[in-house]
Coordinates of C-alpha atoms in Angstrom, one line a residue:
M171 CA 61.3 -64.8 24.3
P172 CA 59.5 -67.1 27.5
L173 CA 55.9 -69.2 26.1
I174 CA 53.0 -68.7 27.8
T175 CA 50.7 -71.5 29.1
F176 CA 48.2 -73.0 27.4
W177 CA 45.8 -71.3 30.6
Q178 CA 47.5 -67.7 30.2
F179 CA 46.2 -67.3 26.2
T180 CA 43.0 -68.2 27.4
H181 CA 43.2 -65.0 30.1
Y182 CA 44.4 -62.3 27.6
I183 CA 41.4 -64.0 25.1
N184 CA 38.8 -63.3 27.4
T185 CA 39.9 -60.1 28.3
F186 CA 39.7 -58.6 25.2
V187 CA 36.2 -60.0 23.9
A188 CA 35.2 -58.1 27.4
N189 CA 36.9 -55.2 25.9
I190 CA 35.5 -55.8 23.0
L191 CA 32.3 -55.8 24.2
R192 CA 31.6 -54.0 26.7
Y193 CA 33.0 -50.6 24.2
I194 CA 29.9 -51.6 22.9
L195 CA 27.4 -51.9 25.3
V196 CA 28.3 -48.7 26.2
H197 CA 27.9 -46.8 23.1
V198 CA 24.7 -48.7 22.5
F199 CA 23.3 -47.0 25.6
V200 CA 24.8 -43.8 24.9
F201 CA 23.2 -44.4 20.8
A202 CA 19.7 -44.9 23.1
M203 CA 20.0 -41.9 25.6
I204 CA 20.7 -39.6 22.6
S205 CA 17.9 -40.8 20.8
F206 CA 15.4 -40.9 23.6
G207 CA 16.4 -36.8 24.1
A208 CA 15.5 -36.0 21.2
A209 CA 12.7 -38.1 21.1
S210 CA 10.8 -36.3 24.0
A211 CA 11.5 -33.2 22.5
D212 CA 8.6 -33.2 20.1
I213 CA 5.8 -31.7 20.8
Q214 CA 3.7 -35.5 19.8
K215 CA 3.6 -36.4 23.4
N216 CA 2.8 -35.6 26.3
D217 CA 2.0 -31.7 26.1
D218 CA 5.2 -31.4 25.8
L219 CA 6.8 -27.8 23.7
P220 CA 10.4 -27.8 21.4
D221 CA 13.5 -27.2 24.0
V222 CA 15.2 -23.5 24.2
Y223 CA 16.5 -23.7 20.8
G224 CA 13.0 -23.3 19.3
I225 CA 12.1 -20.4 21.1
R226 CA 12.4 -16.8 19.4
H227 CA 14.5 -14.3 22.1
T228 CA 12.9 -11.5 19.3
I229 CA 9.6 -10.9 18.1
E230 CA 8.0 -8.8 16.1
L231 CA 4.4 -8.9 15.2
D232 CA 1.3 -6.6 14.1
R233 CA -1.1 -8.1 16.4
H234 CA -3.0 -7.4 20.0
I235 CA -2.4 -10.9 21.5
L236 CA 1.0 -12.9 21.8
T237 CA -0.2 -16.4 20.7
V238 CA 2.2 -19.7 21.3
G239 CA 3.2 -20.0 18.2
D240 CA 4.7 -16.0 18.3
V241 CA 6.8 -17.8 20.4
F242 CA 7.9 -21.2 20.2
E243 CA 9.4 -22.4 16.2
H244 CA 7.5 -25.6 16.3
A245 CA 4.3 -24.6 18.4
G246 CA 2.1 -27.1 15.9
L247 CA -1.0 -27.7 17.5
F248 CA -1.1 -25.1 20.2
K249 CA 0.4 -22.1 17.7
D250 CA -3.2 -20.0 18.4
I251 CA -3.9 -20.3 21.9
A252 CA -3.3 -17.2 22.9
L253 CA -0.7 -16.0 26.0
F254 CA -0.5 -11.9 26.8
R255 CA -1.7 -8.5 24.9
T256 CA 1.4 -7.4 23.3
P257 CA 2.7 -3.6 23.7
K258 CA 0.6 -0.7 21.7
P259 CA 0.9 -0.2 18.5
G260 CA 5.3 1.7 18.1
E261 CA 6.0 0.2 21.3
T262 CA 8.6 -1.8 22.1
G263 CA 8.2 -4.5 25.6
W264 CA 9.9 -7.5 27.6
L265 CA 8.2 -10.6 28.3
D266 CA 9.2 -11.9 31.5
V267 CA 9.8 -16.5 31.1
N268 CA 8.8 -17.1 33.7
N269 CA 5.5 -15.3 33.3
L270 CA 6.0 -17.4 29.9
V271 CA 6.1 -21.3 32.0
E272 CA 3.0 -19.5 33.7
A273 CA 1.0 -19.1 31.0
L274 CA 1.8 -22.5 28.9
E275 CA 0.5 -24.4 32.4
R276 CA -2.3 -22.0 32.9
N277 CA -3.0 -24.1 28.9
N278 CA -2.4 -27.3 31.1
I279 CA 0.7 -26.9 28.5
L280 CA 3.5 -29.0 29.5
W281 CA 7.1 -27.2 29.1
F282 CA 10.9 -29.6 30.2
R283 CA 13.0 -27.6 29.0
P284 CA 13.6 -25.0 31.7
R285 CA 16.7 -23.8 30.3
L286 CA 15.1 -20.7 28.8
P287 CA 16.8 -16.7 27.6
R288 CA 15.7 -14.5 31.2
K289 CA 13.5 -12.3 29.1
I290 CA 11.5 -12.0 24.8
L291 CA 11.5 -8.8 23.6
I292 CA 8.6 -7.8 22.4
K293 CA 8.0 -5.5 19.1
R294 CA 4.7 -4.3 18.5
T295 CA 5.3 -2.2 14.5
G296 CA 2.9 -0.1 13.3
K297 CA 2.1 3.8 11.2
R298 CA 3.2 6.2 12.6
I299 CA 0.3 9.2 12.0
N300 CA 1.4 10.9 9.2
D301 CA -0.8 13.9 7.6
K302 CA -2.0 11.6 4.4
M303 CA -3.8 9.8 6.9
L304 CA -4.6 12.5 9.0
Q305 CA -6.1 14.5 6.0
S306 CA -7.8 11.5 4.7
V307 CA -10.2 10.8 7.6
L308 CA -10.4 14.3 8.1
L309 CA -12.6 14.7 4.5
E310 CA -14.4 11.7 5.1
K311 CA -15.7 13.6 8.2
L312 CA -16.9 16.8 6.4
Y313 CA -18.0 14.4 3.3
D314 CA -19.9 12.3 5.2
E315 CA -21.8 15.0 7.5
K316 CA -22.6 17.2 5.0
L317 CA -20.5 19.6 5.9
L318 CA -19.3 20.2 3.2
D319 CA -19.3 20.0 -0.6
K320 CA -17.9 19.0 -2.8
E321 CA -17.8 20.4 -6.4
D322 CA -16.1 18.9 -9.7
G323 CA -13.2 19.4 -11.2
E324 CA -12.5 20.8 -6.6
I325 CA -9.4 19.3 -5.1
L326 CA -9.7 20.4 -0.4
E327 CA -5.9 20.7 0.8
I328 CA -5.7 20.3 4.1
T329 CA -3.4 22.2 5.7
F330 CA -2.2 21.2 9.5
L331 CA -1.0 23.8 11.9
N332 CA -0.3 23.1 15.1
P333 CA 2.7 19.5 15.3
L334 CA 0.9 16.5 15.1
P335 CA 2.2 13.5 17.7
P336 CA 4.4 11.5 18.0
F337 CA 2.0 8.3 17.8
Y338 CA 1.3 4.8 16.0
V339 CA -1.2 3.3 15.0
S340 CA -1.4 -0.4 13.3
Q341 CA -1.0 -1.4 10.3
S342 CA -3.9 -4.3 10.5
E343 CA -7.4 -4.1 10.4
T344 CA -7.4 -3.5 14.0
G345 CA -6.2 0.1 14.2
G346 CA -6.9 3.6 12.8
L347 CA -7.9 6.7 12.7
Q348 CA -11.4 8.1 14.5
V349 CA -12.4 11.3 14.6
L350 CA -13.8 12.1 17.8
S351 CA -16.2 15.3 16.8
L352 CA -15.5 18.1 14.2
N353 CA -15.8 21.8 14.0
I354 CA -15.7 23.9 10.6
G355 CA -15.6 27.6 11.1
S356 CA -18.3 30.2 8.9
N357 CA -16.5 30.8 6.9
K358 CA -15.6 27.0 5.8
D359 CA -12.2 27.1 6.1
L360 CA -10.7 26.6 8.9
V361 CA -11.2 23.3 11.2
S362 CA -10.5 22.1 14.4
A363 CA -11.1 18.5 15.7
K364 CA -10.4 15.6 18.0
V365 CA -9.1 12.3 17.1
R366 CA -8.3 9.3 18.8
A367 CA -4.8 7.0 17.0
R368 CA -6.7 3.8 18.6
D369 CA -6.1 0.0 19.2
L370 CA -9.7 -2.4 19.7
D371 CA -10.8 -0.7 23.1
E372 CA -7.6 1.4 23.8
G373 CA -6.6 4.4 22.5
Q374 CA -4.5 8.0 21.9
D375 CA -6.6 10.9 21.7
F376 CA -5.7 14.3 20.4
K377 CA -6.7 17.5 18.4
I378 CA -5.1 19.1 15.8
L379 CA -6.0 22.6 13.6
A380 CA -6.3 22.3 10.5
R381 CA -6.6 25.5 7.4
L382 CA -8.3 24.2 5.1
E383 CA -8.3 25.1 1.1
K384 CA -9.8 24.6 -2.3
K385 CA -7.6 24.5 -5.1
V386 CA -9.4 22.3 -9.0
K387 CA -7.2 21.0 -12.2
L388 CA -6.8 23.4 -14.9
P389 CA -5.7 22.9 -18.2
V390 CA -2.9 24.9 -19.2
L391 CA -0.5 25.3 -21.8
K392 CA 2.5 23.5 -22.0
K393 CA 5.1 26.3 -23.9
G394 CA 2.7 29.4 -25.1
A395 CA 0.6 29.8 -28.0
L396 CA 0.2 32.8 -30.1
Q397 CA -2.2 34.7 -31.9
G398 CA -4.0 32.8 -34.8
V399 CA -2.8 29.2 -33.6
A400 CA -5.3 26.3 -33.6
L401 CA -4.9 24.3 -29.9
R402 CA -4.0 21.2 -30.4
K403 CA -4.0 18.3 -27.6
R404 CA -0.1 17.5 -27.2
M405 CA 0.1 21.2 -26.4
L406 CA -2.2 21.1 -23.6
T407 CA -0.7 20.3 -19.3
H408 CA -2.7 20.7 -16.2
K409 CA -1.9 22.9 -12.8
I410 CA -4.0 23.5 -9.5
F411 CA -4.6 26.8 -8.8
K412 CA -5.9 28.1 -5.5
K413 CA -10.0 28.2 -6.3
S414 CA -10.0 31.4 -4.3
N415 CA -8.0 33.0 -7.3
I416 CA -10.1 32.0 -10.5
A417 CA -12.7 33.3 -12.6
Q418 CA -15.5 31.7 -13.5
N419 CA -14.6 31.9 -17.4
V420 CA -12.2 29.5 -17.2
Y421 CA -11.8 26.7 -19.1
M422 CA -11.4 23.4 -16.9
D423 CA -12.4 20.4 -19.8
I424 CA -9.7 20.6 -22.5
D425 CA -12.0 18.6 -24.8
N426 CA -13.2 21.9 -24.6
M427 CA -10.6 23.8 -25.7
L428 CA -9.3 21.6 -29.0
G429 CA -9.8 23.4 -32.6
L430 CA -10.0 26.9 -31.1
I431 CA -8.0 28.8 -32.2
A432 CA -6.1 31.6 -29.5
R433 CA -7.9 35.8 -29.9
R434 CA -4.4 36.8 -28.6
D435 CA -1.1 35.5 -27.1
I436 CA -0.9 33.5 -24.8
E437 CA 1.4 32.9 -21.8
S438 CA 2.4 29.4 -20.5
D439 CA 0.8 27.5 -17.5
T440 CA -1.6 30.3 -17.2
P441 CA -5.5 29.8 -16.8
I442 CA -7.7 30.2 -20.2
Y443 CA -10.3 32.1 -20.3
K444 CA -13.2 31.4 -22.5
N445 CA -12.5 35.2 -24.5
D446 CA -9.5 33.8 -25.2
L447 CA -10.1 31.3 -27.0
E448 CA -12.1 31.6 -31.3
I449 CA -14.4 29.3 -33.3
K450 CA -12.5 29.2 -36.2
K451 CA -13.4 26.7 -39.5
T452 CA -11.3 24.7 -40.5
V453 CA -13.8 23.2 -43.3
K454 CA -15.4 25.3 -45.2
T455 CA -18.5 24.5 -47.5
N456 CA -17.6 23.1 -51.5
D457 CA -13.3 22.9 -49.2
I458 CA -11.3 20.3 -51.2
V459 CA -10.4 17.4 -47.9
M460 CA -8.5 14.8 -47.3
V461 CA -10.2 11.3 -46.3
E462 CA -8.1 9.0 -44.1
Y463 CA -9.8 5.9 -42.9
N464 CA -8.5 1.8 -42.4
L465 CA -9.8 -0.8 -44.9
A466 CA -8.8 -4.6 -43.6
G467 CA -5.2 -2.9 -41.8
L468 CA -4.2 -0.7 -44.3
A469 CA -4.5 3.3 -44.7
I470 CA -6.5 4.7 -47.2
R471 CA -6.5 8.5 -48.3
A472 CA -9.1 9.6 -50.6
K473 CA -11.2 13.5 -51.7
A474 CA -13.9 14.6 -51.2
T475 CA -15.4 18.0 -50.8
A476 CA -17.5 19.1 -48.4
L477 CA -20.8 19.6 -48.3
E478 CA -21.2 21.7 -45.4
N479 CA -19.1 24.2 -42.5
G480 CA -16.7 22.9 -39.4
T481 CA -14.3 23.0 -37.1
I482 CA -12.2 20.3 -35.6
N483 CA -14.2 17.1 -34.0
E484 CA -16.4 18.1 -35.6
I485 CA -18.5 15.8 -37.7
I486 CA -19.9 17.0 -41.2
Q487 CA -20.4 15.6 -44.3
V488 CA -18.9 15.3 -46.9
R489 CA -18.9 14.0 -50.6
N490 CA -16.6 11.4 -52.1
T491 CA -15.2 13.6 -55.0
R492 CA -14.2 9.7 -57.6
S493 CA -17.3 8.2 -56.4
G494 CA -20.1 10.9 -55.7
Q495 CA -21.0 9.0 -52.3
I496 CA -22.2 11.1 -49.7
L497 CA -20.5 10.0 -46.3
K498 CA -20.1 11.5 -42.2
V499 CA -16.3 11.6 -41.6
K500 CA -14.8 13.6 -38.1
I501 CA -12.2 17.0 -38.2
I502 CA -8.8 15.7 -37.3
D503 CA -7.3 18.8 -39.0
N504 CA -7.3 21.8 -41.6
G505 CA -8.6 20.3 -45.0
V506 CA -8.5 16.2 -43.2
V507 CA -10.8 14.4 -42.1
E508 CA -11.2 11.0 -40.8
L509 CA -14.3 8.3 -41.8
T510 CA -17.1 7.6 -39.4
Q511 CA -18.9 4.6 -40.6

């Protein structure tokens, strides 16, 4: 193996050290440039917006104005700056990015990241017009203008005779339906209206024709009742009937029927007329009744003598057979009363 001179050894050492220094300087420079580029993406300097990774390619909203915050995920202080009107409720549109850049510049916002998608999809959410929405606004208009009088227990049902248009209205408080004009027939059974599906100052108008029908909710028996049976609350429920098919002498309130006796067999799910029931005294004077009451959480029962006639839910006086004390009680069943004082 040949020997190297001192000078050759020194040259090798210098070359090795120079390569190490060059490697370190190159990596330091690259790291510094990456850090500078990342810092320039922050929105805190020179009105710069984030780079292309901060932009949304699809935007879904329920407002009539598109803002900087809708377009960029990290808009910061610029988020509330208005840019464009959005499509109508339920519609979709495209935003050309060149137009976006111009709108940003008009608001003195500079964007130094030109690598962009060509277009941004804008979806405007909304509710499609349905029967329930139209019924609500029509009824409100009919009652506000005194075209109809609402009676106790009455239900007004609206049936639309023409198909509803495939329009949408905004889901926010700025949108909705507006009745522009309203006409009602002489028999108050038909109504025609002009309605606007509006979004702020814009809207789509359409006409509707509808039939009005009054209905009423009445108490009925769940399973029917035989003659002589006293009605209880658990035996009754409600059912809706056309008002035109119902006579006036029907029971409207369950509470007015409790304790009454069926004069004949009554079918289920049918209106109950006032001549179908009769009052029968469930407690008579001098009857021995059972008084029920609670005392400090304990159920107490005692016998008493009825001092007057009464039927279920009525208040009568009784005398405690042991103490002779006179009590006010409420009749809750045949021979059973509860203390009211």
